[in-house]
Short mmCIF file of C-alpha atoms in Angstrom, two decimals:
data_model
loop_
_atom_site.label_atom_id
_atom_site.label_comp_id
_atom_site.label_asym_id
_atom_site.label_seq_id
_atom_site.Cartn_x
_atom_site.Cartn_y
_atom_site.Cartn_z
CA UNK A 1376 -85.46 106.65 94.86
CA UNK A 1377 -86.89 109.82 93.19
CA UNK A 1378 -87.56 112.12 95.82
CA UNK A 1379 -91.18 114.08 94.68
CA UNK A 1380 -92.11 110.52 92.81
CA UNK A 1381 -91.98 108.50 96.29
CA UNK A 1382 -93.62 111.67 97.63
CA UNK A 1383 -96.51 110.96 94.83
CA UNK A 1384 -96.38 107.35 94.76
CA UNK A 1385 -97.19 107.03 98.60
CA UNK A 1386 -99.05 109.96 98.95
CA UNK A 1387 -97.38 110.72 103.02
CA UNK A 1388 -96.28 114.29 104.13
CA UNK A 1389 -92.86 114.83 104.57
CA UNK A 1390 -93.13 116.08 107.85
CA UNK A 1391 -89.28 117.13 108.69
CA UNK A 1392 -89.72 119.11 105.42
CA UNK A 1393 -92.68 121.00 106.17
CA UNK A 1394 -91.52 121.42 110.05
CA UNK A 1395 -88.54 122.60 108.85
CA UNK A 1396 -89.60 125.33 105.95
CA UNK A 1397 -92.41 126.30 108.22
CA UNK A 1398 -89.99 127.21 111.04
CA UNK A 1399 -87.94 128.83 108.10
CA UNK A 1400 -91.47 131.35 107.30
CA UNK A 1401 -91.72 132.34 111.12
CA UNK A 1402 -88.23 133.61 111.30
CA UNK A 1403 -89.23 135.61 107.86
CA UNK A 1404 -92.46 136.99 109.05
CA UNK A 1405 -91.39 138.15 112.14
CA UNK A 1406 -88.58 139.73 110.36
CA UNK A 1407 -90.98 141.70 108.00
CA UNK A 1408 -94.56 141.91 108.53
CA UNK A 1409 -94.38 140.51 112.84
CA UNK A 1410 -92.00 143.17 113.40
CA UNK A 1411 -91.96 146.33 111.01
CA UNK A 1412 -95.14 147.29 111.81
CA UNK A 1413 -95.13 146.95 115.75
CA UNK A 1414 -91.96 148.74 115.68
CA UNK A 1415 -93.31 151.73 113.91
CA UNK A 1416 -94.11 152.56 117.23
CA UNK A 1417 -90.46 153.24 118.10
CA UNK A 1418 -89.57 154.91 114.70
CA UNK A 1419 -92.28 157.13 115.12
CA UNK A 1420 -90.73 159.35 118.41
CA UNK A 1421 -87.37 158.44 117.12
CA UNK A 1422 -87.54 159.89 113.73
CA UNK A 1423 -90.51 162.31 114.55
CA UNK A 1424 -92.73 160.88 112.02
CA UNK A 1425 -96.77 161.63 110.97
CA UNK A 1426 -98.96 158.99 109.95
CA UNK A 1427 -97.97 159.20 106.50
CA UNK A 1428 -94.31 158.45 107.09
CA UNK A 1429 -95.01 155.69 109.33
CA UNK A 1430 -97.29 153.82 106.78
CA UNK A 1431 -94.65 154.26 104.14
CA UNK A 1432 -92.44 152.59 106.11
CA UNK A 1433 -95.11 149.62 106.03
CA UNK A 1434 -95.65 150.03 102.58
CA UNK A 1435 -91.82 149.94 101.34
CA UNK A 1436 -91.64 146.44 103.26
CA UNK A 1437 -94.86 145.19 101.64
CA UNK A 1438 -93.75 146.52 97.73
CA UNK A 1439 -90.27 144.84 98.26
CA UNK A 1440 -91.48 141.74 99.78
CA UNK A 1441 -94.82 141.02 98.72
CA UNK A 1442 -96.00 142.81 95.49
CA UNK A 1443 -92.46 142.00 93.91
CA UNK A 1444 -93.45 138.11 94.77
CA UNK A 1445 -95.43 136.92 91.37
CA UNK A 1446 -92.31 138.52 89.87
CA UNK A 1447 -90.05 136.23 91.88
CA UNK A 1448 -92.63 133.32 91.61
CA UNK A 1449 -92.73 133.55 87.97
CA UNK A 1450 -88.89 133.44 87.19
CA UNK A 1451 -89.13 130.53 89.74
CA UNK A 1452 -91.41 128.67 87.89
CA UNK A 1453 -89.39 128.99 84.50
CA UNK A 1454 -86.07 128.07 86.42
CA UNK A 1455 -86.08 127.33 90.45
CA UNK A 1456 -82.91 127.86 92.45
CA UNK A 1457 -82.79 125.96 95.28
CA UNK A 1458 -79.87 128.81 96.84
CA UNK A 1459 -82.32 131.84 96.57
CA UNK A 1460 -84.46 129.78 99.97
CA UNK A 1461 -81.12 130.51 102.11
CA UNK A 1462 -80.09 133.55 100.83
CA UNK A 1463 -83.75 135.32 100.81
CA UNK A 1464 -84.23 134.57 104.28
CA UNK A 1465 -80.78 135.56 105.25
CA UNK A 1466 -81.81 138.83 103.95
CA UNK A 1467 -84.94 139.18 105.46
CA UNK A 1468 -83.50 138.81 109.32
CA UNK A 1469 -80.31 140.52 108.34
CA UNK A 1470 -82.46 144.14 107.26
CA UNK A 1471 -84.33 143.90 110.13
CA UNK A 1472 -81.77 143.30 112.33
CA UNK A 1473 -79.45 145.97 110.94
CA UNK A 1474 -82.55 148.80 111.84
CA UNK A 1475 -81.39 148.66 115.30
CA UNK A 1476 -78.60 151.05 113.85
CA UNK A 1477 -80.29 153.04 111.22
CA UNK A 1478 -78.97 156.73 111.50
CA UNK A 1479 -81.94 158.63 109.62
CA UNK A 1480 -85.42 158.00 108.05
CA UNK A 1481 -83.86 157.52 104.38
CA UNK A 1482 -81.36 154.69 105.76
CA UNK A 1483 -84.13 152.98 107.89
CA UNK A 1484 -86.11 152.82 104.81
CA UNK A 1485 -83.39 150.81 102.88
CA UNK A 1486 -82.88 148.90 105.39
CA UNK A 1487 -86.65 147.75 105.32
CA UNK A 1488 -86.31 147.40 101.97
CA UNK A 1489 -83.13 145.25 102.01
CA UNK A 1490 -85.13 142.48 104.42
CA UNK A 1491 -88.57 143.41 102.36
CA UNK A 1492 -86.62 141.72 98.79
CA UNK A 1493 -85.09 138.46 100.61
CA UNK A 1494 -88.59 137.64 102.13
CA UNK A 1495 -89.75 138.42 98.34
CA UNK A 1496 -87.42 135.55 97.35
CA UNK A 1497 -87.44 133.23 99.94
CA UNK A 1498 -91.57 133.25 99.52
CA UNK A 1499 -92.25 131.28 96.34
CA UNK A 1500 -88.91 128.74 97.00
CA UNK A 1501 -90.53 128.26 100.82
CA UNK A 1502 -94.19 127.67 98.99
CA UNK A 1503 -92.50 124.92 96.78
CA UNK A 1504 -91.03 123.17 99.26
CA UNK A 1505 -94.23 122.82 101.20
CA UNK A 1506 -96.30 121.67 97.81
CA UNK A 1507 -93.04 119.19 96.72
CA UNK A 1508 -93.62 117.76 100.22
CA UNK A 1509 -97.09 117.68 100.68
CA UNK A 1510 -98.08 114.51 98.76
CA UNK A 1511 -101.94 113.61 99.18
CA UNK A 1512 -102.22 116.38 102.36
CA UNK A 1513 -101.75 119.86 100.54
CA UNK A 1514 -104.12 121.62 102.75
CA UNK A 1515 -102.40 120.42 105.71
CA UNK A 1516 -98.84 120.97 104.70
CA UNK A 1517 -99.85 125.04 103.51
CA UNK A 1518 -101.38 124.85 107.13
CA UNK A 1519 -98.35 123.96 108.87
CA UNK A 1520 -96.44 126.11 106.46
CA UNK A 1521 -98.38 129.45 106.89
CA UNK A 1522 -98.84 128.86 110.42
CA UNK A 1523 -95.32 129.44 110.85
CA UNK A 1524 -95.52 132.79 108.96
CA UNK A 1525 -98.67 133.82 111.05
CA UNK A 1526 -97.03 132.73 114.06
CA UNK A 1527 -94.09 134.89 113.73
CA UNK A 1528 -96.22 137.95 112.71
CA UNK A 1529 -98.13 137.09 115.64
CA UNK A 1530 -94.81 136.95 117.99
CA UNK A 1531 -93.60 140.54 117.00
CA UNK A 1532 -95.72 142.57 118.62
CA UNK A 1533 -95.62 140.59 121.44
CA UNK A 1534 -91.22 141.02 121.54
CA UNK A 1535 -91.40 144.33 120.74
CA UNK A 1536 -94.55 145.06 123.62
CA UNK A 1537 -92.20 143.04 126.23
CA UNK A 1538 -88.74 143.02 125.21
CA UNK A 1539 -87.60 145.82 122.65
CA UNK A 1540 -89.95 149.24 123.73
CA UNK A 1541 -88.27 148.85 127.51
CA UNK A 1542 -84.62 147.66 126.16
CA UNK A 1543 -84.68 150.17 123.29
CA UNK A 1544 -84.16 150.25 119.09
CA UNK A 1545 -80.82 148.96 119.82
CA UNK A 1546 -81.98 145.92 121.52
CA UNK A 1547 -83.66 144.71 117.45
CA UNK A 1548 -79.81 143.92 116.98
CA UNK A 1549 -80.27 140.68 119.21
CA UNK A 1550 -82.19 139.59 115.86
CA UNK A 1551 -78.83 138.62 114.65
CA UNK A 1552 -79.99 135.04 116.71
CA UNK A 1553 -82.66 134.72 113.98
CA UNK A 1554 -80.13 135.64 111.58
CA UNK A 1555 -78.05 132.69 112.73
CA UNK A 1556 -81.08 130.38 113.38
CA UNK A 1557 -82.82 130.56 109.54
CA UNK A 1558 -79.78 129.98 107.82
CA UNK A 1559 -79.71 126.70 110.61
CA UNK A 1560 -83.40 125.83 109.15
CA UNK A 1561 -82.70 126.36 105.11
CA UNK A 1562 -79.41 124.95 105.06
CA UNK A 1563 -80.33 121.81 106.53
CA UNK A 1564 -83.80 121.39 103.74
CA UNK A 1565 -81.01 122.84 101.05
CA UNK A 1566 -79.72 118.96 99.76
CA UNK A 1567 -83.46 117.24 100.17
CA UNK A 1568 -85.06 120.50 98.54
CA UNK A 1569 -82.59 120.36 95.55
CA UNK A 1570 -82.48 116.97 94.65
CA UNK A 1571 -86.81 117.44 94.93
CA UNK A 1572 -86.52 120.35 92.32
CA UNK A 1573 -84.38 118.21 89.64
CA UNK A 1574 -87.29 115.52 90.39
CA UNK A 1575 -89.75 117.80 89.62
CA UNK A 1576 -88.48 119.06 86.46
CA UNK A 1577 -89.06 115.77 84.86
CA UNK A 1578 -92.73 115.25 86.46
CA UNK A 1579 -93.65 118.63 85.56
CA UNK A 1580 -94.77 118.05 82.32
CA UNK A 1581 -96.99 115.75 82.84
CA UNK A 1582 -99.43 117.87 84.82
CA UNK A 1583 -102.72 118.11 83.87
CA UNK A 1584 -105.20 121.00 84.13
CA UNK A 1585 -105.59 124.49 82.26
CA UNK A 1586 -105.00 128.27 84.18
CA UNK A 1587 -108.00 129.54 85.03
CA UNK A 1588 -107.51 133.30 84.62
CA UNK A 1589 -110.73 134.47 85.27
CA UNK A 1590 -111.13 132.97 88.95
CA UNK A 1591 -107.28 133.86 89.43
CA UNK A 1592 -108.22 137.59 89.17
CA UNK A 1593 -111.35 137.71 91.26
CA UNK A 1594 -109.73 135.41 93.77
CA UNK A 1595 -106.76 138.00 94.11
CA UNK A 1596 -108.72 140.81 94.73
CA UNK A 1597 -110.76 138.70 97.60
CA UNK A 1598 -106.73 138.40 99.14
CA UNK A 1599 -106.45 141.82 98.68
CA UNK A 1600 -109.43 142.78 100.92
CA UNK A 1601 -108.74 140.22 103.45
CA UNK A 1602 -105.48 141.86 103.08
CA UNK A 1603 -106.54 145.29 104.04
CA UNK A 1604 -108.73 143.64 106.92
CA UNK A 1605 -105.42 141.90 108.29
CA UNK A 1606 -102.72 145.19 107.89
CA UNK A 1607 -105.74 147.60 108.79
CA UNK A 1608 -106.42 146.00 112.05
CA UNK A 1609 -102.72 145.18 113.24
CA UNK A 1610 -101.09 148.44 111.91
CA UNK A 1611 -103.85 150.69 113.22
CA UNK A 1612 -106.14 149.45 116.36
CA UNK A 1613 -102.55 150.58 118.67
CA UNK A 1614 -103.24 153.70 117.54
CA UNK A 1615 -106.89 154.10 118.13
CA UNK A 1616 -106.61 152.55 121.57
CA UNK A 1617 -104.29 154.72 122.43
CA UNK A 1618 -105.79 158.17 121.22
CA UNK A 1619 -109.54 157.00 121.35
CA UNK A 1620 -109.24 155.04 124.98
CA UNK A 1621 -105.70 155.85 126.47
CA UNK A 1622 -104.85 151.88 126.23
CA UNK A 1623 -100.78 151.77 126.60
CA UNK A 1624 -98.96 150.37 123.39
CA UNK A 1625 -97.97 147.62 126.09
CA UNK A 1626 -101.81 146.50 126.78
CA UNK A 1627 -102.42 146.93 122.66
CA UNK A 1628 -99.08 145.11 121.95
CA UNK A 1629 -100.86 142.10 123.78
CA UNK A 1630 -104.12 142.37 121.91
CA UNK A 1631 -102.49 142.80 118.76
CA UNK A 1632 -100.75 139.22 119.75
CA UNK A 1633 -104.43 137.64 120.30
CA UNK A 1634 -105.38 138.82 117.12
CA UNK A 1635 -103.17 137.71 115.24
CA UNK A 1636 -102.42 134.36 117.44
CA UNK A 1637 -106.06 133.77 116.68
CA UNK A 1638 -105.52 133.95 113.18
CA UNK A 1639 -102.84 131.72 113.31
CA UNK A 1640 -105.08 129.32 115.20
CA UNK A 1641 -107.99 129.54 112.15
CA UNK A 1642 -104.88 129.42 109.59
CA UNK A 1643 -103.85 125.45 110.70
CA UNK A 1644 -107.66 124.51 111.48
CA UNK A 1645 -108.68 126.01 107.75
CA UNK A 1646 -105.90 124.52 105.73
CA UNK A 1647 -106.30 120.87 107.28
CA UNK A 1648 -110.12 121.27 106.77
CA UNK A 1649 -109.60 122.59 103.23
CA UNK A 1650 -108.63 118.69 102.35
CA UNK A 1651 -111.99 117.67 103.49
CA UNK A 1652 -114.03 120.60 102.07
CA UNK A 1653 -114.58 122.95 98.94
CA UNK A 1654 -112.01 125.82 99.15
CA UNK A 1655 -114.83 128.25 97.93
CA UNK A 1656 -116.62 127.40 100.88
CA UNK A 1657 -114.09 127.80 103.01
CA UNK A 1658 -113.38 131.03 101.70
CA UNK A 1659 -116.65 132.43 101.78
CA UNK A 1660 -117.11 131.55 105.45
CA UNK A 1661 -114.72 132.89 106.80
CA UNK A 1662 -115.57 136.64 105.39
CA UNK A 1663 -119.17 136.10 106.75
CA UNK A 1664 -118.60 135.02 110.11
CA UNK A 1665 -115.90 137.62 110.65
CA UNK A 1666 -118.56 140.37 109.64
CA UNK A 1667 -120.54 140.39 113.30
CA UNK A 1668 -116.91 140.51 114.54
CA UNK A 1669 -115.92 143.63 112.39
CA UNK A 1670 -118.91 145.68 113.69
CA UNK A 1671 -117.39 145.51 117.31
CA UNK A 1672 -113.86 147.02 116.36
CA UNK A 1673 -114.31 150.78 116.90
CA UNK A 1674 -116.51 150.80 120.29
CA UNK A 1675 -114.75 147.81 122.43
CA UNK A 1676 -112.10 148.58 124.99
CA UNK A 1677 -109.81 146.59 127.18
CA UNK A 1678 -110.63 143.02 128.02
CA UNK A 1679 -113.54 143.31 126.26
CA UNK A 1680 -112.01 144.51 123.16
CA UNK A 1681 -110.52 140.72 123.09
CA UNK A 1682 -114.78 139.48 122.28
CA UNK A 1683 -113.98 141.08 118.92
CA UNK A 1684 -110.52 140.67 118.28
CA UNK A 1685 -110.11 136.97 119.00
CA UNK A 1686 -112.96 135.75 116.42
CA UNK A 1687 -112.07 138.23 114.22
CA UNK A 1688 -108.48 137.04 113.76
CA UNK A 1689 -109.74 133.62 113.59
CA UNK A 1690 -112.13 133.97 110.98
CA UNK A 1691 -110.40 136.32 108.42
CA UNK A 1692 -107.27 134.73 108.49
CA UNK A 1693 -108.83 131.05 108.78
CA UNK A 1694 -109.04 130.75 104.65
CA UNK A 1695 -104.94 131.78 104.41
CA UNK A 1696 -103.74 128.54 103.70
CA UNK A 1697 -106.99 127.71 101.52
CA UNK A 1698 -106.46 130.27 98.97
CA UNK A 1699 -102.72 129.39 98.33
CA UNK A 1700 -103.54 125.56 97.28
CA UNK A 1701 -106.86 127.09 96.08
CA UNK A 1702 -104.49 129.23 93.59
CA UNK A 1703 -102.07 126.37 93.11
CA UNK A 1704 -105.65 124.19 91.56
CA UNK A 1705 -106.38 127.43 89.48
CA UNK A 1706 -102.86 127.50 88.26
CA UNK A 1707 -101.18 124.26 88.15
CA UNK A 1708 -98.77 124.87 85.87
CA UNK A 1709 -97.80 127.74 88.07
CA UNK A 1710 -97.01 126.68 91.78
CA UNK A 1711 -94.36 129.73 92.59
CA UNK A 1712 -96.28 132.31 90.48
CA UNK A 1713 -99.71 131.29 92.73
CA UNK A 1714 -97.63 131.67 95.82
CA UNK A 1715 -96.79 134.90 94.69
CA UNK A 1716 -100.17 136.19 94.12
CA UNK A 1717 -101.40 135.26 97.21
CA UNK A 1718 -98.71 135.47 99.86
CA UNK A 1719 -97.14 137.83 98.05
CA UNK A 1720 -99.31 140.74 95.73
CA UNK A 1721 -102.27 140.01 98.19
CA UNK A 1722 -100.82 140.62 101.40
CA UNK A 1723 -98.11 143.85 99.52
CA UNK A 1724 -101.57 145.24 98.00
CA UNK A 1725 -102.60 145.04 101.87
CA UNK A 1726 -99.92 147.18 102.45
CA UNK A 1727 -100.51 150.06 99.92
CA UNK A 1728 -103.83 150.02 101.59
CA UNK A 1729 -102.32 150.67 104.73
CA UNK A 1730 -101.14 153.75 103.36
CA UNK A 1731 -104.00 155.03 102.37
CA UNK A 1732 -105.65 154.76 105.44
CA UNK A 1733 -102.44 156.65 107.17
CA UNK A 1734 -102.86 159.20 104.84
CA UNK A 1735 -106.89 158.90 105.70
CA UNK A 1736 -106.17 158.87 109.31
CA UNK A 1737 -103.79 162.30 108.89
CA UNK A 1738 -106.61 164.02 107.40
CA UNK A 1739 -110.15 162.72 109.02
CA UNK A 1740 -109.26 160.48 111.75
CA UNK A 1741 -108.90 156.68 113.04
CA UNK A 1742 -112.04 156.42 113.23
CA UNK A 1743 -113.07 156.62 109.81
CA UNK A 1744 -110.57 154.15 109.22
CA UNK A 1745 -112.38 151.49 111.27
CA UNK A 1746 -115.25 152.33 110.04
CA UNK A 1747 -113.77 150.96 106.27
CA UNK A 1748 -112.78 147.81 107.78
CA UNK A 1749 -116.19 146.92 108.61
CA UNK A 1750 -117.47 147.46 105.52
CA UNK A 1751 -114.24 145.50 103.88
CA UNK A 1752 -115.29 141.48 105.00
CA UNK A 1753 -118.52 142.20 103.65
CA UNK A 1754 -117.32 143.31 100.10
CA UNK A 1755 -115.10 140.32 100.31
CA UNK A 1756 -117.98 137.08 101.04
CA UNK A 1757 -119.91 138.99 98.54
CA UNK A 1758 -116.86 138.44 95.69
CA UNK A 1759 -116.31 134.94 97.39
CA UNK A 1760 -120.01 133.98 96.28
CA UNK A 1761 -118.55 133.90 92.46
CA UNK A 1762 -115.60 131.79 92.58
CA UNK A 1763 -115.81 128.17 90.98
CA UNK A 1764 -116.55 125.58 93.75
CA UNK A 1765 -113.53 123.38 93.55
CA UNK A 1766 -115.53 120.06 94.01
CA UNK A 1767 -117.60 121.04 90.90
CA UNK A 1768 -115.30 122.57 87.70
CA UNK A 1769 -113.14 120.90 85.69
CA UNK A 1770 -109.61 119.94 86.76
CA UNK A 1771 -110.52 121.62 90.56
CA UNK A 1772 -113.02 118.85 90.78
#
């Protein structure tokens, strides 16, 4: 039996699938955006780098793995290729992994780069395979999916606050495990996901529904600030604890885990509600209740930084499944290429605003840097308020 038309026909999840790729996107993320920006914290002594240097380090693994994604997406789209899911994330762990070693800056860079290109291409396969094996539930199986990516950018921090900062940069060479581990994970889907590809090609055509560029664009930049919100927060708040309050990178390391747990919490709850309720709305909520949140940032410290942190991690990051299959309806002749814009040149746009607020930070201060991500959740329900209600336009309806 055709494997995406018994998919269709019955309308169930194919839950091993979307256990299995979503296991597959923690190992990634933790590779790339749950551990290169935690461990920044180590380059920084090691190398004896500013602020500037430390955010390009951030910024090279967000331009190789996330801005290059609608470009991967894209020649997905035309032709997929069912090997680039193992390969990608073999990459991904193995650049990571091999940073444990780096001899200089320049090295260390490539290296980030190496693992920042395979999470570029394992991206838009790992997005297929969730859509392919969604059937009726896509909100739910982008839930499950992206909660394994926030989960493992939730997890570094946490391994590098209790494991790698006491055992040393050497100790990120036990990552060879994960190495091991994901190609476990993507060679088992490898036979089900090709044989659901070949399917496809012959279903494909039949799809109904126009691009709707106009919505794609506004609905990117919204990404982008949640983006900024996201990377701001997790790349920065150590920082400012630790300068502004004298927190330990242990005690921030922990937060930083809340935060981002948090956000993987409103990630699952968001995408299985977004099969119940307008994606718009979704969207638009979860940029104003985070606001309240935002405004606590800068002056909370310790335990009680956690009232701020918690709820503001679950808000902005509740809509991150939503806005993938809320692409997907806006381009559904494009699954990989909407993947790409909003895993991908979202979240790598997030990154290039990281650098500028390192290079902000060199020059004015931390603070002034918190003070933009307040002011960034509010720009973004304001841009929400003008995107097409899926329950009311066209082939979204």
């Amino acid at each position: 039996m055709a494997v995406v038309q018994a998919v269709r026909e019955k309308g169930r999840l194919n839950r091993d699938a979307v256990w299995s790729i979503s296991g597959s996107h923690f190992l990634n993320d933790l590779s790339t955006t749950g551990l290169v920006p935690a461990l920044t914290q180590l380059y920084k002594p090691l190398f004896h780098l500013n602020y500037t240097e430390i955010s390009l380090i951030v910024l090279v693994s967000y331009l190789t793995s996330s801005v290059a994604q609608p470009l991967f997406g894209a020649l997905a789209d035309r032709r997929p290729r069912a090997w680039m899911l193992p390969f990608g994330l073999f990459l991904s762990t193995l650049g990571i992994t091999l940073t444990g070693a780096a001899p200089s800056y320049g090295v260390l860079l490539l290296l980030v780069a190496l693992s920042g290109l395979g999470s570029g291409a394992f991206h838009p396969e790992a997005s297929r395979v969730a859509h392919l094996a969604a059937g009726k539930a896509k909100g739910l199986a982008q839930a499950i999916f992206q909660v394994g990516g926030n989960g493992g950018q939730a997890i570094g921090p946490l391994v590098v606050s209790l494991f790698i900062l006491s055992a040393g940069i050497h100790s990120i060479l036990w990552m060879f495990l994960g190495v091991a581990l994901g190609l476990v994970f993507t060679l088992r889907l490898y036979p089900w996901y090709r044989a659901a590809l070949r399917d496809y090609a012959k279903v494909r055509k039949t799809i109904e529904g126009d691009n709707r560029l106009g919505a794609v664009s506004l609905l990117v930049v919204v990404i982008v600030l949640r983006s900024w919100c996201q990377i701001g927060t997790f790349q920065f708040m150590p920082f400012y604890y630790a300068h502004k309050f004298g927190m330990s990178y242990q005690l921030s390391d922990a937060l930083m885990f809340g935060f981002l747990g948090a956000g993987a919490l409103g990630t699952f709850i968001g995408g299985a509600l977004a099969d119940r309720i307008p994606k718009q709305r979704i969207l638009l909520f979860s940029m104003l209740l985070s606001i309240p949140f935002a405004f606590g940032l800068p002056f909370l410290r310790g335990v009680w930084a956690i009232v701020a942190l918690i709820p503001f991690g679950f808000f902005i990051l509740s809509s991150f499944a939503v806005t993938v299959v809320y692409m997907q309806m806006l381009l559904p002749r494009n699954v990989s290429l909407a993947s790409g814009l909003t895993i991908g040149f979202g979240v790598g746009a997030g990154g290039i605003g990281a650098t500028f607020f390192g290079v902000l930070a060199d020059h004015v201060g931390l603070t002034s840097v918190l003070y933009i991500l307040i002011a960034v959740p509010i720009a973004g329900a304001i841009l929400s308020a003008f995107l097409p209600v899926d329950r009311k336009t066209g082939s979204l309806a």
